Structure formats: C-alpha cells, structure tokens
PDB file of C-alpha atoms in Angstrom:
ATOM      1  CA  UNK A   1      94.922 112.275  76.153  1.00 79.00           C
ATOM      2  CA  UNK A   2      93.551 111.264  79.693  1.00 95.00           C
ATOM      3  CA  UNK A   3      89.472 110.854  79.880  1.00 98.00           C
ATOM      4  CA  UNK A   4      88.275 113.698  82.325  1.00 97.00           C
ATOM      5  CA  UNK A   5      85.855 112.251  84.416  1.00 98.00           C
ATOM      6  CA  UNK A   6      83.705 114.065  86.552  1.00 98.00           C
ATOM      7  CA  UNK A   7      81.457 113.002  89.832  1.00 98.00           C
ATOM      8  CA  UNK A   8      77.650 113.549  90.556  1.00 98.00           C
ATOM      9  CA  UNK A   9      76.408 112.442  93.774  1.00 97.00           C
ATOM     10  CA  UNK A  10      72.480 112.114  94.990  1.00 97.00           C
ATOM     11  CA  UNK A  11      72.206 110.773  98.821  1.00 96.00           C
ATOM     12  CA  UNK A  12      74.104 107.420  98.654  1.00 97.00           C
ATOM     13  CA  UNK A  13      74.195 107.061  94.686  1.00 97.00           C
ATOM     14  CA  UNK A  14      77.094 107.820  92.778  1.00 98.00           C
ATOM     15  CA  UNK A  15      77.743 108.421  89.243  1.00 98.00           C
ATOM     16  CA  UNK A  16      80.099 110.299  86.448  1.00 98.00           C
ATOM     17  CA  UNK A  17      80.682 111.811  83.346  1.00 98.00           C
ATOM     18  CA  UNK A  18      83.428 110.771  80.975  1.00 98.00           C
ATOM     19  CA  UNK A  19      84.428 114.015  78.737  1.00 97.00           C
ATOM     20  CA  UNK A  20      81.388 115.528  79.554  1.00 96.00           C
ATOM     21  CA  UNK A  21      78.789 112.804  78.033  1.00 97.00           C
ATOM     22  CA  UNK A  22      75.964 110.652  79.291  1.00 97.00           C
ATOM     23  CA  UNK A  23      76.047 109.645  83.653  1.00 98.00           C
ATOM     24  CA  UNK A  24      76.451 106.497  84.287  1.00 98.00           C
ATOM     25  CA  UNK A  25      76.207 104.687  87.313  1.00 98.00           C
ATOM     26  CA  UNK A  26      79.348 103.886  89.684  1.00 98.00           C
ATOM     27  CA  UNK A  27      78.083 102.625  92.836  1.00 98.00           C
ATOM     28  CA  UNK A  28      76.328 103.439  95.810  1.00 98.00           C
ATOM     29  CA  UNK A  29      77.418 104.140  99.309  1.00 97.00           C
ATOM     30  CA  UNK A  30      77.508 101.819 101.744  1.00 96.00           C
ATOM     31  CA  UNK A  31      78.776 100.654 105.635  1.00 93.00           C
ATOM     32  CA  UNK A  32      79.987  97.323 107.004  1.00 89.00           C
ATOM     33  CA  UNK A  33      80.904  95.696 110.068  1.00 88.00           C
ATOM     34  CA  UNK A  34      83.344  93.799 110.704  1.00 84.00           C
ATOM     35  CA  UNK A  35      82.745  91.144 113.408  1.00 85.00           C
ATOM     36  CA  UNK A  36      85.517  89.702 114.073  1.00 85.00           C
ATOM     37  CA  UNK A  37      87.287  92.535 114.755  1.00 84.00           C
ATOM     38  CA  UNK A  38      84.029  95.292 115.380  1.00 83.00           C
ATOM     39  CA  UNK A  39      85.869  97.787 112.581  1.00 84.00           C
ATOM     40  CA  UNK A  40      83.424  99.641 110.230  1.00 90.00           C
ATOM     41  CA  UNK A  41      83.944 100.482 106.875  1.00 93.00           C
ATOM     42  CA  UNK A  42      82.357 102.662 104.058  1.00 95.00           C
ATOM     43  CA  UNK A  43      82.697 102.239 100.593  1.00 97.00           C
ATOM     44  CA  UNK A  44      81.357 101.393  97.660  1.00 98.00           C
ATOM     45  CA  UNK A  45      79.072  98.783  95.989  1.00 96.00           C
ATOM     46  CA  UNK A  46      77.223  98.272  92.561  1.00 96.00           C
ATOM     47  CA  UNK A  47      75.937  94.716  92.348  1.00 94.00           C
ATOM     48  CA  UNK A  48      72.632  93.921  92.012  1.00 91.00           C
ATOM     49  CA  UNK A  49      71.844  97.374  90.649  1.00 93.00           C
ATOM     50  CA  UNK A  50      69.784  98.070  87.444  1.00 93.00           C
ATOM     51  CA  UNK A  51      71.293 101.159  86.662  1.00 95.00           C
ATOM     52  CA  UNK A  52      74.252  99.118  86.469  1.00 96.00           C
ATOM     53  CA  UNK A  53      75.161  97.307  82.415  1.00 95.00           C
ATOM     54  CA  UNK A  54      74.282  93.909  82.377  1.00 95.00           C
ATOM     55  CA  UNK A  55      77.938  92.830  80.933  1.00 97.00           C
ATOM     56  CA  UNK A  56      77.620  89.264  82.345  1.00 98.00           C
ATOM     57  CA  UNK A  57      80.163  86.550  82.653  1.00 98.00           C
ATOM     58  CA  UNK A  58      78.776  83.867  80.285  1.00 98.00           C
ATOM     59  CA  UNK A  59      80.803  80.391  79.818  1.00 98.00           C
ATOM     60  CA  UNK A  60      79.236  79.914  76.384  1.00 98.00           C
ATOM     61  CA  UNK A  61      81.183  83.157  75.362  1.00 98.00           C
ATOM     62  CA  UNK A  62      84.919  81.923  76.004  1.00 98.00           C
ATOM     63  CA  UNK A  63      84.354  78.452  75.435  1.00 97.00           C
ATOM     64  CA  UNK A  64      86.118  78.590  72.115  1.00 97.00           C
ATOM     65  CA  UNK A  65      89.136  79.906  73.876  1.00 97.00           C
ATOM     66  CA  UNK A  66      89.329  77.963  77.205  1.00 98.00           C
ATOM     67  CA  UNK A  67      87.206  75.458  76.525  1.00 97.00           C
ATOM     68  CA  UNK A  68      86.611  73.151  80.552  1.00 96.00           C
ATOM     69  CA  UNK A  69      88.133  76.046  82.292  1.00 97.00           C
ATOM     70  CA  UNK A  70      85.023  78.530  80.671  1.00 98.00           C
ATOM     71  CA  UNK A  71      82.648  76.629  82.337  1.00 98.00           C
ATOM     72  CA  UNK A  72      84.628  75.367  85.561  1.00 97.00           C
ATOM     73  CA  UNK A  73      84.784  79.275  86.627  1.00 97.00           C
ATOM     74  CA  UNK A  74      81.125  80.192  85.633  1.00 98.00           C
ATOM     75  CA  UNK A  75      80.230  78.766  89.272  1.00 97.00           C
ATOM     76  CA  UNK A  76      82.158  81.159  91.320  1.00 96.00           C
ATOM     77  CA  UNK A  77      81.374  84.322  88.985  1.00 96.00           C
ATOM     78  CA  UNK A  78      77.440  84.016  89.567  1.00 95.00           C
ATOM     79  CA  UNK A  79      78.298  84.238  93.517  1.00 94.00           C
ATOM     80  CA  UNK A  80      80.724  87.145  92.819  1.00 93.00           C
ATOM     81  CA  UNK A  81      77.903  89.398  90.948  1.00 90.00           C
ATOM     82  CA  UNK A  82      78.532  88.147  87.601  1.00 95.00           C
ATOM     83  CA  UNK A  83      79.213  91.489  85.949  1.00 98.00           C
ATOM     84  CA  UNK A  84      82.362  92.248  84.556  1.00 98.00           C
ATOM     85  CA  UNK A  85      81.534  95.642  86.484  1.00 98.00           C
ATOM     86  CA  UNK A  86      81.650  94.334  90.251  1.00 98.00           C
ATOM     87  CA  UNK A  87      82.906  97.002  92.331  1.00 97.00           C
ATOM     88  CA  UNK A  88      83.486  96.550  96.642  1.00 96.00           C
ATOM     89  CA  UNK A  89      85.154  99.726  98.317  1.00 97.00           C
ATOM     90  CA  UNK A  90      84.010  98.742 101.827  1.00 95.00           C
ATOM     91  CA  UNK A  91      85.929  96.371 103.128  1.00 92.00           C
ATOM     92  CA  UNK A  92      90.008  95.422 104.321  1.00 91.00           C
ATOM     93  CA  UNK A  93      90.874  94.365 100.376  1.00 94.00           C
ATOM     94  CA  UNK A  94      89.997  98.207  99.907  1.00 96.00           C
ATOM     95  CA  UNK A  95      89.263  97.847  96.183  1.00 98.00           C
ATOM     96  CA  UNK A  96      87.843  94.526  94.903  1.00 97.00           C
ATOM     97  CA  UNK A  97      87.049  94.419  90.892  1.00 98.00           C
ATOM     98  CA  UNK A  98      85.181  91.916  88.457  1.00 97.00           C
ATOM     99  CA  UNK A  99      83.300  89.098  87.810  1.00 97.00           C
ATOM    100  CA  UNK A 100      85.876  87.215  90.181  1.00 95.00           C
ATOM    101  CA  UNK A 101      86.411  89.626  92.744  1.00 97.00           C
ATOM    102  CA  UNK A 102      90.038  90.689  92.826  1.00 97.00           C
ATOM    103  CA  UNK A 103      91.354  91.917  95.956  1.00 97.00           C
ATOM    104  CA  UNK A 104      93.811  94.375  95.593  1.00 98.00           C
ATOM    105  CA  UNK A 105      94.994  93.815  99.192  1.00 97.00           C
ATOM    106  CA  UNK A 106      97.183  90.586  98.046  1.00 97.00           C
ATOM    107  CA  UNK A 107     100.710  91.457  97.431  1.00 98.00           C
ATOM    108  CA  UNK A 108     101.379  89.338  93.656  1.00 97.00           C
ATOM    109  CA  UNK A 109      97.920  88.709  94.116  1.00 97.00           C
ATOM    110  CA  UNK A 110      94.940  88.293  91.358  1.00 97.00           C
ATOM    111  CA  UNK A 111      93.963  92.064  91.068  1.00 98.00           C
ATOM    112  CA  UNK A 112      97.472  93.204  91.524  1.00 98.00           C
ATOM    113  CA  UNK A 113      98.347  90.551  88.354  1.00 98.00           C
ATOM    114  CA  UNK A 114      95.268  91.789  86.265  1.00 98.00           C
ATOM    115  CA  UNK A 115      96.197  95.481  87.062  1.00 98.00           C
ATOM    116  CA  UNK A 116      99.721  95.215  85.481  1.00 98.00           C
ATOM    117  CA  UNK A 117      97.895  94.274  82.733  1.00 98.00           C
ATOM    118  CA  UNK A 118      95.737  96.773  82.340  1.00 98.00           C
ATOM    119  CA  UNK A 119      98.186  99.699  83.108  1.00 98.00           C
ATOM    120  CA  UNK A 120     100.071  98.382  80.527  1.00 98.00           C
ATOM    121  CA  UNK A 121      97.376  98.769  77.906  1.00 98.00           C
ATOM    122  CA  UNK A 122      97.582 101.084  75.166  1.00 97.00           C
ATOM    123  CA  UNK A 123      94.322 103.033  76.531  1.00 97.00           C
ATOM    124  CA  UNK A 124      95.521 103.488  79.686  1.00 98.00           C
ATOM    125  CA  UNK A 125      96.607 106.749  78.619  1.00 97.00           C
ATOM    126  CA  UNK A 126      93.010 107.332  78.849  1.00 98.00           C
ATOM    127  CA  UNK A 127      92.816 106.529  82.766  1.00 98.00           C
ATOM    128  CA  UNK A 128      95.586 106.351  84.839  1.00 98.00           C
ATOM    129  CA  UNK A 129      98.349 108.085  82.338  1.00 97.00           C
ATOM    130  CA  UNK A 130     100.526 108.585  86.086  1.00 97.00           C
ATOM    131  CA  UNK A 131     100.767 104.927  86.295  1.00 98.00           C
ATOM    132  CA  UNK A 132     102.846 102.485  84.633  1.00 97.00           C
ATOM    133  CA  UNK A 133     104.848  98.882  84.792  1.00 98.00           C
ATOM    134  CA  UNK A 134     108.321  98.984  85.047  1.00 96.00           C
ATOM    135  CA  UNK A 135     110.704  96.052  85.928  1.00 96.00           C
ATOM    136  CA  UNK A 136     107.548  93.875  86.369  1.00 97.00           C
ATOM    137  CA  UNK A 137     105.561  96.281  89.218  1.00 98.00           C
ATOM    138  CA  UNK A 138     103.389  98.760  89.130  1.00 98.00           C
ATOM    139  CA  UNK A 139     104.675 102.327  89.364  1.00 98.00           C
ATOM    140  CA  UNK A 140     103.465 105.913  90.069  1.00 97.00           C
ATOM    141  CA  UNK A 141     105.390 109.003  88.076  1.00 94.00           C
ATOM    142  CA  UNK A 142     105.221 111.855  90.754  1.00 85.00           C
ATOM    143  CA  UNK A 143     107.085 115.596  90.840  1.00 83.00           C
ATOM    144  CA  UNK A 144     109.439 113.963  88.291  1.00 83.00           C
ATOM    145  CA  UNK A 145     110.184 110.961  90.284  1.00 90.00           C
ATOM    146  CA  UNK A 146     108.928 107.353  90.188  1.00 94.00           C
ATOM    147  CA  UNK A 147     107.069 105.752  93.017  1.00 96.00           C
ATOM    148  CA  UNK A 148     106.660 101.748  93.592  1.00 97.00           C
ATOM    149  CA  UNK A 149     103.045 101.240  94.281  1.00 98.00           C
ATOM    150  CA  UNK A 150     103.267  97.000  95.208  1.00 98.00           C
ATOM    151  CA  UNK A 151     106.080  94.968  95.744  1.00 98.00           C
ATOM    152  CA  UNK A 152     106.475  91.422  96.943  1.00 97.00           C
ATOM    153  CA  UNK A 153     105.548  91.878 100.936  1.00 98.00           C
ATOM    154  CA  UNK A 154     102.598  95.031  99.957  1.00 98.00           C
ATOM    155  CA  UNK A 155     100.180  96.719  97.974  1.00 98.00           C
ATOM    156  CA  UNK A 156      99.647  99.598  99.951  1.00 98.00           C
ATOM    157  CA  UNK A 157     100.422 102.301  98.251  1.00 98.00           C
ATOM    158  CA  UNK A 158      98.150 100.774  95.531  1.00 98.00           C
ATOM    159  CA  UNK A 159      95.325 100.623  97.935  1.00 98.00           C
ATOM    160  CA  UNK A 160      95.376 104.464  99.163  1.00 98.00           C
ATOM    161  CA  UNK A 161      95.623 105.214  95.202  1.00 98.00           C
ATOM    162  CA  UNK A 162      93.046 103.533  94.179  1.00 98.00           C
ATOM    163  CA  UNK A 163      91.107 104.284  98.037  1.00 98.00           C
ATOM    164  CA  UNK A 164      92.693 106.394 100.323  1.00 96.00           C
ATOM    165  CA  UNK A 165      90.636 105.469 103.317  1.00 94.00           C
ATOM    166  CA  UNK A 166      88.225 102.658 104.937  1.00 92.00           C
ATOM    167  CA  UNK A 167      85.903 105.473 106.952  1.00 92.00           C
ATOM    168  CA  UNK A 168      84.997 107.435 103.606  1.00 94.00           C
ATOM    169  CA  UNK A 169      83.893 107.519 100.225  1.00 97.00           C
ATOM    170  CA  UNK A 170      86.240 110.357  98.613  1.00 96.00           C
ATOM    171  CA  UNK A 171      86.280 112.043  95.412  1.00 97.00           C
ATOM    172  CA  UNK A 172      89.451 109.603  94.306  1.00 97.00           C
ATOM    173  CA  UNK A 173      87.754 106.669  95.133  1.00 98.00           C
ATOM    174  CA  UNK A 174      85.084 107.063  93.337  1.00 98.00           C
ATOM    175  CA  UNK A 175      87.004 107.982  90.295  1.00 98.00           C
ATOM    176  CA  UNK A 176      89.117 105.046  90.658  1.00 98.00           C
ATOM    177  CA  UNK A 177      85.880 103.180  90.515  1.00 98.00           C
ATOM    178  CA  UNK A 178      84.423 105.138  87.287  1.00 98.00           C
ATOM    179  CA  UNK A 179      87.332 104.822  85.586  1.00 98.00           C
ATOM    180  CA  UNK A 180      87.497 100.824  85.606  1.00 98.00           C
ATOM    181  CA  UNK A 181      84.033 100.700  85.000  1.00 98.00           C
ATOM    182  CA  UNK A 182      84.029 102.879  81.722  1.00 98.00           C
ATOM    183  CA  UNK A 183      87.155 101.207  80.675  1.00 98.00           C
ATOM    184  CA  UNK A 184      85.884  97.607  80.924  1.00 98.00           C
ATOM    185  CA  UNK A 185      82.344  98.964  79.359  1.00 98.00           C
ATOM    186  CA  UNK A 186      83.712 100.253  76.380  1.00 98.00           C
ATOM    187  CA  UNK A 187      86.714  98.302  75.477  1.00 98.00           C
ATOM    188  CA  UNK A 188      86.240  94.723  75.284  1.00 98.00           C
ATOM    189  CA  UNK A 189      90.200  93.515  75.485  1.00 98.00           C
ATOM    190  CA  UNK A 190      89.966  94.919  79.311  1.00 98.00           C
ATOM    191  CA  UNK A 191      86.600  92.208  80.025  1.00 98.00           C
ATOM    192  CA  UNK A 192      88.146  89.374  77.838  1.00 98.00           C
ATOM    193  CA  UNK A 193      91.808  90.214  80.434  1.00 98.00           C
ATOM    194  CA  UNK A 194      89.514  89.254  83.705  1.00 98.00           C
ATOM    195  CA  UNK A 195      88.400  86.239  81.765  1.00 98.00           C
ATOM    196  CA  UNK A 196      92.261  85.247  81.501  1.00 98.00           C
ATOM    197  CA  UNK A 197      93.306  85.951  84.744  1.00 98.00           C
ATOM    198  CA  UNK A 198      90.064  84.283  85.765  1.00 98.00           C
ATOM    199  CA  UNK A 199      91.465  80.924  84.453  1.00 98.00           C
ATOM    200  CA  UNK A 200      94.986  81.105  85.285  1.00 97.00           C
ATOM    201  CA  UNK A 201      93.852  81.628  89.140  1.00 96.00           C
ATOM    202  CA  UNK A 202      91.851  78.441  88.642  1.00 96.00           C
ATOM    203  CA  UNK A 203      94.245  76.851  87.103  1.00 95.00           C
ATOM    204  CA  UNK A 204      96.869  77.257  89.965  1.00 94.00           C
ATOM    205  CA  UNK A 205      94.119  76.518  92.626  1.00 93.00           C
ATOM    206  CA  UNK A 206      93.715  72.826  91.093  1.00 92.00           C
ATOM    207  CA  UNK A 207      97.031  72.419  90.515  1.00 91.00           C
ATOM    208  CA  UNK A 208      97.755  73.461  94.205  1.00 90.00           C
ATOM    209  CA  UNK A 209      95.254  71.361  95.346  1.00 90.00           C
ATOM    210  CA  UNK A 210      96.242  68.111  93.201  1.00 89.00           C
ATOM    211  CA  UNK A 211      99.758  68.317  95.099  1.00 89.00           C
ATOM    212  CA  UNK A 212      97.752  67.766  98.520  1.00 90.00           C
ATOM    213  CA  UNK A 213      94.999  65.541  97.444  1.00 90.00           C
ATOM    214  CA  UNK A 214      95.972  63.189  93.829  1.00 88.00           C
ATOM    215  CA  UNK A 215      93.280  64.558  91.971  1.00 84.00           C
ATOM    216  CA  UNK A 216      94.893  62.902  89.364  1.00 78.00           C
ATOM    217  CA  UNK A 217      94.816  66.050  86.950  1.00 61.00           C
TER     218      UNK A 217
END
C-alpha cells in the first residue's frame, strides 16, 4: 500500500511525514539565475544541510564489489554533495538526484536509466504505485489508460511529474523529492542502485574517451 506522505513548510525549509511519523528534512527553497540565458528558477536544494542524514558515498564501502571503479568515482561524488540524498529542483535538468547528480532532463540518460530501476522495485508500490516500466520506458497508468513518460528524443513528461514548473516550488515537487529521499534512507538496495549506475556511466565515459584518445584501457 502507497506511503502517504505529507508536507510541512517553515519560510524556505521544507519537510514531511511518511504515514504520519517523525519530519524529516527535504530541502529548502531556493532561486537561480541563469546567465547565459538571464532565466530564473526556483526549486529545491538540500546539500550541505545538517538536518539532512549523513548517508555518504564512501569508496571503501563498494570496493569489494567494483573494486578501481569504487574509488575512480569517489572524486566526482565529493563535488556532487556526497550524499546519497542530493536533491536540485532549480535548475533546466528540473530534478537532479544522488551522490552523482542525475539529470532527469537527458532522454536515455543517467537518472532516466536509474529511475527504471527503481520504478521497477518491489517497494515502489510504496511511492509511485501510478508508475511503472513497460517495453523498456517508463510509464504513467492514468483514468484507465497508460501514458509514456520518456522516450528516445524526451523526458518531459517525466520532468512535469516529478516538477511541474521552473518558477515554483509546488506541493508535487516536493513530494517527488520526499519520496526519493525516504526511499533511499530506508532501503539500502535503492543507495547500493546509484552506486551501479554510478560505475556503468564511468565506465562508458572511459571507454568513449579511449576511442578518441588510446588510453590504452
């Protein structure tokens, strides 16, 4: 049965209630500027907060399982926040999650890849029970009917799911937010997932880069 999460706000800080327990801090409210193109944005951020659980990206942790690659991403995590918990609302990639920073704005792209994933979890049930994978893509069941939410060429409707707008913080956004962040608090699969996806995006970056340059593997 879905977890019914419910939203406290005090001036810029937000935080929520899964099935009625303990707050616990989402994010707080934020604006940004754009300069390239002048746009400004408000959303959501929650690193470097101390309300927020220090669940922090450690190489020594995974080394075991990925052994080079552990270490080789522990780098670019400490300039991404670190926390499996990163959340960024505010700007054009409209939700951006993790220790890595997945955008969700790339079509096929690392959040989009992690997110299948995660929707097709068992406890998913427990947060997004409208959302599911079929035929390899993420999909929304709505009024009986079935709605793509990314293909190939855009993740749009994803995007206004998960954040309807750039000049707001609403009610679903900050939902979206608490949900991912209980989720990846409390079950331990959904951190070890962004440690997997982690390393495969890594792992095609050198290869990628070996084809231009010889890095000789």
């Amino acid at each position: 049965m879905a977890i019914h999460f419910t939203l406290e706000r005090s001036g810029h800080i937000f935080n929520s209630r899964a099935d009625g327990g303990a707050p616990f801090f989402v994010g707080c409210q934020t604006s940004y500027r754009e300069k390239s193109s002048g746009d400004e944005f408000e959303g959501l951020y929650n690193v470097p907060r101390r309300e927020l659980p220090k669940l922090i990206y450690r190489a020594a942790d995974y080394r075991g399982m990925y052994r080079f690659w552990a270490a080789f991403i522990e780098p670019t995590s400490k300039c991404e926040g670190g926390n499996f918990l990163t959340l960024n609302t505010y700007d054009r990639a409209r939700f951006t999650w993790g220790f890595g920073q997945f955008g969700a704005h790339v079509p096929d792209g690392d959040f989009v890849m992690f997110f299948r994933d995660m929707v097709s979890r068992p406890e998913n049930a427990d947060y997004f029970p409208d959302l599911s994978v079929r035929d390899g893509r993420i999909v929304k069941t709505s009024g009986g009917g079935v709605v793509p939410m990314e293909t190939a060429n855009s993740t749009v409707p994803l995007m206004d799911y998960l954040n309807p707008t750039m000049s707001a913080v609403e009610d679903s956004e900050v939902a979206s937010a608490a949900k991912m962040i209980h989720w990846a608090t409390n079950v331990a699969p959904a951190r070890d997932l962004q440690v997997m996806h982690m390393v495969g995006v890594f792992k095609r970056l050198m290869r990628e880069a070996d084809g231009r340059l010889g890095l000789d593997g």
